[in-house]
Amino acid sequence: MNITAKMVKELREKTGAGMMDCKKALQQTEGDIDKAIDYLRENGIAKASKKADRIAAEGAAYVEVDNNTAVLLEVNCETDFVTKNDMFKELLAELGKHIVKEQPANVEEALQQKLHGDGETVETFINEAVAKIGEKISLRRFTVYNKTDNDVFGAYLHMGGNIGVLSVLEGTNDEQLAKDIAMHVAAAKPKYVSRDAVSEEETNHEREILKAQALNEGKPENIVEKMVEGRLNKFFEEICLLDQSFVKDPDQKVKKYVADKGATVKSFVRYEVGEGLEKREENFAEEVMSQINKK
């Protein structure tokens, strides 16, 4: 039987399961929607989809390195407790290995790719873990870096993966130096490698704010411009890695510390788990009352 896109869409809306899972279910049941729903439930996939509206803002960052390719990824779940689960840790490792090997362009592409080259997609693999663990789990984001033999990756996971950093240093094979830079990024939270990476728009916006602040403080206009440039340097020190004082040696800037070792920082990425996501606000009294009212 020919499985149409309309049939797949209908089953997906009813179960919340992934597109490829819905197509497979319809193929297995010769296009019978009700039987396809049962098929998905029996395989734990529809069960997973019922958790789709839950808040998953906990989780872990993870780094996988394979020769000259590395990935930093973030996988979210509902509770911090799940991140200690061996199955969740295996999920992180499998996703890391897959993404490093296949290097998908984005999460959507990654989810539809075959895992291990067999018939199971990454999305199905995650949904199977959801069914077993009992919480909503999602691959939120990842960044893949490639390097040459003359460069080095620095990987650092803080607090079991609550913060993850991946750095790339050029002109060195000093893994400890690269890791130290990653640790610095975890602690200092820079947004850019250098001033060159800051857009003119962002710089001008900050300059206008600093100018208004100085004028509101009653500073004479003839010295405001000089004050603004001084404060702008402080702004760059907050957001630019190379301008920051190195956490392991505060008397030196990161730029000098790295340069003295014959290296340069090419790039970095920093993930803090759950940043920008809505956090669950637990209210156990309300939860208990809602359960009582159901009875």
Tab-separated table of C-alpha atoms in Angstrom:
chain	number	residue	atom	x	y	z
A	1	MET	CA	0.000	0.000	0.000
A	2	ASN	CA	1.174	3.497	-0.816
A	3	ILE	CA	1.838	5.459	2.406
A	4	THR	CA	1.084	9.123	1.746
A	5	ALA	CA	2.501	12.167	3.488
A	6	LYS	CA	-1.018	13.001	4.667
A	7	MET	CA	-1.277	9.636	6.462
A	8	VAL	CA	2.103	10.120	8.110
A	9	LYS	CA	1.098	13.628	9.211
A	10	GLU	CA	-2.166	12.372	10.720
A	11	LEU	CA	-0.441	9.618	12.686
A	12	ARG	CA	2.243	12.014	13.872
A	13	GLU	CA	-0.386	14.475	15.126
A	14	LYS	CA	-2.196	11.692	16.992
A	15	THR	CA	0.874	10.161	18.606
A	16	GLY	CA	3.600	12.801	18.519
A	17	ALA	CA	6.022	10.137	17.256
A	18	GLY	CA	8.745	10.952	14.735
A	19	MET	CA	8.073	11.111	11.004
A	20	MET	CA	10.124	8.030	10.110
A	21	ASP	CA	8.639	6.063	13.009
A	22	CYS	CA	5.117	6.920	11.783
A	23	LYS	CA	5.944	5.897	8.229
A	24	LYS	CA	7.359	2.581	9.402
A	25	ALA	CA	4.311	1.940	11.625
A	26	LEU	CA	1.958	2.555	8.708
A	27	GLN	CA	3.989	0.257	6.467
A	28	GLN	CA	3.872	-2.476	9.102
A	29	THR	CA	0.092	-2.136	9.489
A	30	GLU	CA	-0.774	-1.603	5.802
A	31	GLY	CA	-1.927	1.959	6.372
A	32	ASP	CA	-4.344	1.253	9.235
A	33	ILE	CA	-4.095	4.326	11.513
A	34	ASP	CA	-5.526	2.624	14.615
A	35	LYS	CA	-3.258	-0.395	14.237
A	36	ALA	CA	-0.332	1.936	13.611
A	37	ILE	CA	-1.073	3.731	16.894
A	38	ASP	CA	-1.065	0.357	18.676
A	39	TYR	CA	2.187	-0.538	16.933
A	40	LEU	CA	3.831	2.659	18.178
A	41	ARG	CA	2.517	2.126	21.702
A	42	GLU	CA	3.712	-1.473	21.728
A	43	ASN	CA	7.177	-0.327	20.732
A	44	GLY	CA	7.261	2.397	23.372
A	45	ILE	CA	7.354	5.186	20.819
A	46	ALA	CA	3.884	6.662	21.377
A	47	LYS	CA	4.499	6.449	25.109
A	48	ALA	CA	7.536	8.625	24.611
A	49	SER	CA	5.565	11.180	22.614
A	50	LYS	CA	3.086	11.719	25.458
A	51	LYS	CA	5.911	13.386	27.351
A	52	ALA	CA	6.500	15.895	24.561
A	53	ASP	CA	4.826	18.787	26.376
A	54	ARG	CA	6.849	18.384	29.550
A	55	ILE	CA	9.602	20.806	30.486
A	56	ALA	CA	13.075	19.372	29.917
A	57	ALA	CA	15.579	21.959	31.122
A	58	GLU	CA	17.990	19.699	33.006
A	59	GLY	CA	20.481	17.424	31.305
A	60	ALA	CA	24.155	17.285	30.445
A	61	ALA	CA	26.740	18.545	28.014
A	62	TYR	CA	29.072	15.980	26.490
A	63	VAL	CA	32.250	16.048	24.415
A	64	GLU	CA	33.329	13.401	21.916
A	65	VAL	CA	36.708	13.617	20.184
A	66	ASP	CA	37.786	11.437	17.259
A	67	ASN	CA	41.191	12.374	15.830
A	68	ASN	CA	40.701	15.738	14.075
A	69	THR	CA	36.955	16.021	14.684
A	70	ALA	CA	35.192	16.852	17.941
A	71	VAL	CA	31.676	17.711	19.056
A	72	LEU	CA	30.150	19.428	22.067
A	73	LEU	CA	26.490	18.511	22.475
A	74	GLU	CA	23.685	19.142	24.954
A	75	VAL	CA	20.966	16.629	25.764
A	76	ASN	CA	18.078	17.740	27.958
A	77	CYS	CA	15.899	15.761	30.358
A	78	GLU	CA	13.345	16.645	33.044
A	79	THR	CA	15.276	15.960	36.251
A	80	ASP	CA	18.909	16.133	37.264
A	81	PHE	CA	18.535	12.625	38.707
A	82	VAL	CA	18.331	11.092	35.218
A	83	THR	CA	21.774	12.410	34.265
A	84	LYS	CA	23.266	9.913	36.751
A	85	ASN	CA	21.497	7.044	34.951
A	86	ASP	CA	23.853	4.697	33.059
A	87	MET	CA	21.385	4.507	30.152
A	88	PHE	CA	21.423	8.309	29.843
A	89	LYS	CA	25.232	8.292	29.877
A	90	GLU	CA	25.250	5.645	27.137
A	91	LEU	CA	22.835	7.802	25.145
A	92	LEU	CA	25.243	10.753	25.346
A	93	ALA	CA	28.147	8.574	24.205
A	94	GLU	CA	26.211	7.095	21.266
A	95	LEU	CA	25.020	10.511	20.105
A	96	GLY	CA	28.540	11.897	20.418
A	97	LYS	CA	30.034	9.111	18.312
A	98	HIS	CA	27.328	9.427	15.670
A	99	ILE	CA	27.593	13.205	15.291
A	100	VAL	CA	31.402	13.141	15.115
A	101	LYS	CA	31.238	10.514	12.368
A	102	GLU	CA	28.346	11.890	10.292
A	103	GLN	CA	28.730	15.614	11.045
A	104	PRO	CA	25.074	16.572	10.406
A	105	ALA	CA	24.330	20.231	9.672
A	106	ASN	CA	21.746	20.606	12.433
A	107	VAL	CA	19.612	18.748	14.982
A	108	GLU	CA	16.795	18.100	12.506
A	109	GLU	CA	19.168	16.398	10.099
A	110	ALA	CA	20.812	14.420	12.900
A	111	LEU	CA	17.477	13.045	14.127
A	112	GLN	CA	16.623	11.580	10.716
A	113	GLN	CA	20.009	9.950	10.151
A	114	LYS	CA	20.514	6.211	10.579
A	115	LEU	CA	22.355	5.178	13.722
A	116	HIS	CA	25.108	2.582	13.191
A	117	GLY	CA	24.109	2.386	9.547
A	118	ASP	CA	21.072	0.188	10.275
A	119	GLY	CA	17.373	0.973	9.982
A	120	GLU	CA	17.008	2.812	13.302
A	121	THR	CA	17.088	6.602	13.211
A	122	VAL	CA	18.639	8.795	15.887
A	123	GLU	CA	15.136	10.057	16.723
A	124	THR	CA	13.885	6.486	17.284
A	125	PHE	CA	16.949	5.711	19.402
A	126	ILE	CA	16.202	8.698	21.645
A	127	ASN	CA	12.497	7.817	21.878
A	128	GLU	CA	13.354	4.269	22.928
A	129	ALA	CA	15.467	5.708	25.739
A	130	VAL	CA	12.549	7.969	26.720
A	131	ALA	CA	10.254	4.954	26.963
A	132	LYS	CA	12.718	3.094	29.192
A	133	ILE	CA	13.828	5.999	31.385
A	134	GLY	CA	10.368	7.563	31.665
A	135	GLU	CA	11.290	11.190	31.068
A	136	LYS	CA	11.262	13.541	28.114
A	137	ILE	CA	14.742	13.565	26.588
A	138	SER	CA	15.841	15.720	23.671
A	139	LEU	CA	18.964	16.504	21.697
A	140	ARG	CA	18.985	20.288	21.968
A	141	ARG	CA	22.099	21.452	20.142
A	142	PHE	CA	25.637	20.584	19.120
A	143	THR	CA	28.745	22.173	17.624
A	144	VAL	CA	31.220	20.229	15.506
A	145	TYR	CA	34.822	21.413	15.098
A	146	ASN	CA	37.458	20.111	12.691
A	147	LYS	CA	41.168	20.760	13.081
A	148	THR	CA	44.509	19.925	11.482
A	149	ASP	CA	47.342	17.813	12.880
A	150	ASN	CA	49.035	21.054	13.972
A	151	ASP	CA	46.137	22.050	16.236
A	152	VAL	CA	44.677	20.685	19.452
A	153	PHE	CA	41.258	20.327	21.051
A	154	GLY	CA	40.614	21.298	24.658
A	155	ALA	CA	37.622	19.650	26.349
A	156	TYR	CA	36.213	20.437	29.764
A	157	LEU	CA	33.025	19.357	31.536
A	158	HIS	CA	32.140	21.095	34.785
A	159	MET	CA	29.995	19.519	37.509
A	160	GLY	CA	29.341	16.347	35.578
A	161	GLY	CA	28.378	18.172	32.412
A	162	ASN	CA	26.364	21.092	33.755
A	163	ILE	CA	28.752	23.269	31.733
A	164	GLY	CA	30.632	21.993	28.710
A	165	VAL	CA	33.382	23.713	26.732
A	166	LEU	CA	35.295	22.749	23.609
A	167	SER	CA	38.242	24.872	22.474
A	168	VAL	CA	40.518	24.734	19.430
A	169	LEU	CA	44.094	26.037	19.629
A	170	GLU	CA	46.326	26.461	16.578
A	171	GLY	CA	50.075	25.934	16.366
A	172	THR	CA	50.353	23.590	19.336
A	173	ASN	CA	49.762	20.010	20.456
A	174	ASP	CA	49.660	20.997	24.141
A	175	GLU	CA	46.429	19.327	25.296
A	176	GLN	CA	46.790	20.673	28.839
A	177	LEU	CA	47.014	24.253	27.539
A	178	ALA	CA	43.884	23.730	25.427
A	179	LYS	CA	42.072	22.228	28.425
A	180	ASP	CA	43.175	25.149	30.626
A	181	ILE	CA	41.663	27.549	28.092
A	182	ALA	CA	38.451	25.506	28.096
A	183	MET	CA	38.358	25.659	31.909
A	184	HIS	CA	38.867	29.427	31.747
A	185	VAL	CA	35.966	29.758	29.295
A	186	ALA	CA	33.761	27.708	31.635
A	187	ALA	CA	34.539	30.065	34.514
A	188	ALA	CA	34.753	33.462	32.782
A	189	LYS	CA	31.931	33.047	30.207
A	190	PRO	CA	33.427	35.042	27.294
A	191	LYS	CA	31.196	35.471	24.249
A	192	TYR	CA	33.905	35.989	21.632
A	193	VAL	CA	37.534	35.016	21.021
A	194	SER	CA	38.694	38.569	20.277
A	195	ARG	CA	37.491	42.120	19.722
A	196	ASP	CA	37.527	41.519	15.981
A	197	ALA	CA	34.600	39.136	16.423
A	198	VAL	CA	32.397	41.773	18.086
A	199	SER	CA	30.111	43.437	15.576
A	200	GLU	CA	30.346	47.167	14.993
A	201	GLU	CA	26.666	47.395	15.864
A	202	GLU	CA	27.177	45.814	19.300
A	203	THR	CA	30.235	47.985	19.982
A	204	ASN	CA	28.422	51.200	19.013
A	205	HIS	CA	25.393	50.217	21.083
A	206	GLU	CA	27.573	49.738	24.153
A	207	ARG	CA	29.417	52.993	23.430
A	208	GLU	CA	26.125	54.933	23.392
A	209	ILE	CA	25.031	53.367	26.684
A	210	LEU	CA	28.365	54.193	28.335
A	211	LYS	CA	28.191	57.766	26.997
A	212	ALA	CA	24.688	58.238	28.425
A	213	GLN	CA	25.831	56.824	31.772
A	214	ALA	CA	28.760	59.220	31.943
A	215	LEU	CA	26.594	62.240	31.074
A	216	ASN	CA	23.981	61.181	33.638
A	217	GLU	CA	26.742	61.040	36.230
A	218	GLY	CA	27.328	64.710	35.523
A	219	LYS	CA	30.720	64.277	33.893
A	220	PRO	CA	31.890	67.194	31.696
A	221	GLU	CA	31.334	66.548	27.989
A	222	ASN	CA	34.973	67.280	27.151
A	223	ILE	CA	36.143	64.206	29.116
A	224	VAL	CA	33.192	61.913	28.409
A	225	GLU	CA	34.653	60.500	25.181
A	226	LYS	CA	37.889	59.531	26.931
A	227	MET	CA	35.948	57.956	29.788
A	228	VAL	CA	33.776	56.011	27.357
A	229	GLU	CA	36.791	54.500	25.586
A	230	GLY	CA	38.233	53.462	28.941
A	231	ARG	CA	34.984	51.809	29.984
A	232	LEU	CA	34.670	50.216	26.563
A	233	ASN	CA	37.956	48.428	27.234
A	234	LYS	CA	36.385	47.013	30.399
A	235	PHE	CA	33.423	45.864	28.300
A	236	PHE	CA	35.743	43.988	25.940
A	237	GLU	CA	37.525	42.410	28.897
A	238	GLU	CA	34.188	40.985	30.019
A	239	ILE	CA	33.159	39.456	26.698
A	240	CYS	CA	36.401	38.744	24.780
A	241	LEU	CA	38.496	35.739	25.766
A	242	LEU	CA	41.874	37.149	24.720
A	243	ASP	CA	41.279	40.364	26.711
A	244	GLN	CA	40.457	38.530	29.940
A	245	SER	CA	42.847	37.905	32.821
A	246	PHE	CA	43.722	34.207	32.776
A	247	VAL	CA	42.052	32.426	35.703
A	248	LYS	CA	45.150	30.341	36.519
A	249	ASP	CA	47.452	33.380	36.303
A	250	PRO	CA	45.444	36.611	36.785
A	251	ASP	CA	48.541	38.764	36.193
A	252	GLN	CA	48.500	37.755	32.525
A	253	LYS	CA	45.942	38.204	29.802
A	254	VAL	CA	44.846	35.048	28.012
A	255	LYS	CA	46.282	36.372	24.744
A	256	LYS	CA	49.797	36.707	26.190
A	257	TYR	CA	49.616	33.445	28.132
A	258	VAL	CA	48.756	31.493	24.981
A	259	ALA	CA	51.152	33.430	22.727
A	260	ASP	CA	54.070	32.788	25.103
A	261	LYS	CA	53.480	29.084	24.452
A	262	GLY	CA	53.525	29.607	20.698
A	263	ALA	CA	49.797	29.078	20.238
A	264	THR	CA	46.683	31.012	19.246
A	265	VAL	CA	43.038	30.445	20.110
A	266	LYS	CA	41.094	29.639	16.970
A	267	SER	CA	37.638	29.094	18.452
A	268	PHE	CA	35.608	27.874	21.403
A	269	VAL	CA	32.035	26.965	22.261
A	270	ARG	CA	30.479	26.972	25.724
A	271	TYR	CA	27.184	25.318	26.682
A	272	GLU	CA	25.497	25.804	30.026
A	273	VAL	CA	22.747	23.220	30.342
A	274	GLY	CA	19.255	24.693	30.230
A	275	GLU	CA	20.337	28.269	29.498
A	276	GLY	CA	17.468	30.089	27.838
A	277	LEU	CA	14.985	27.322	28.589
A	278	GLU	CA	11.982	27.579	30.863
A	279	LYS	CA	12.769	25.947	34.199
A	280	ARG	CA	10.298	23.794	36.029
A	281	GLU	CA	8.978	25.395	39.226
A	282	GLU	CA	8.208	22.595	41.629
A	283	ASN	CA	5.247	23.124	43.942
A	284	PHE	CA	4.628	19.858	45.715
A	285	ALA	CA	1.651	21.171	47.685
A	286	GLU	CA	-0.173	22.042	44.452
A	287	GLU	CA	0.853	18.729	42.910
A	288	VAL	CA	-0.544	16.746	45.850
A	289	MET	CA	-3.784	18.735	45.817
A	290	SER	CA	-4.209	18.177	42.081
A	291	GLN	CA	-3.864	14.427	42.612
A	292	ILE	CA	-6.378	14.474	45.478
A	293	ASN	CA	-8.885	16.421	43.377
A	294	LYS	CA	-8.661	13.803	40.629
A	295	LYS	CA	-9.860	11.091	43.010
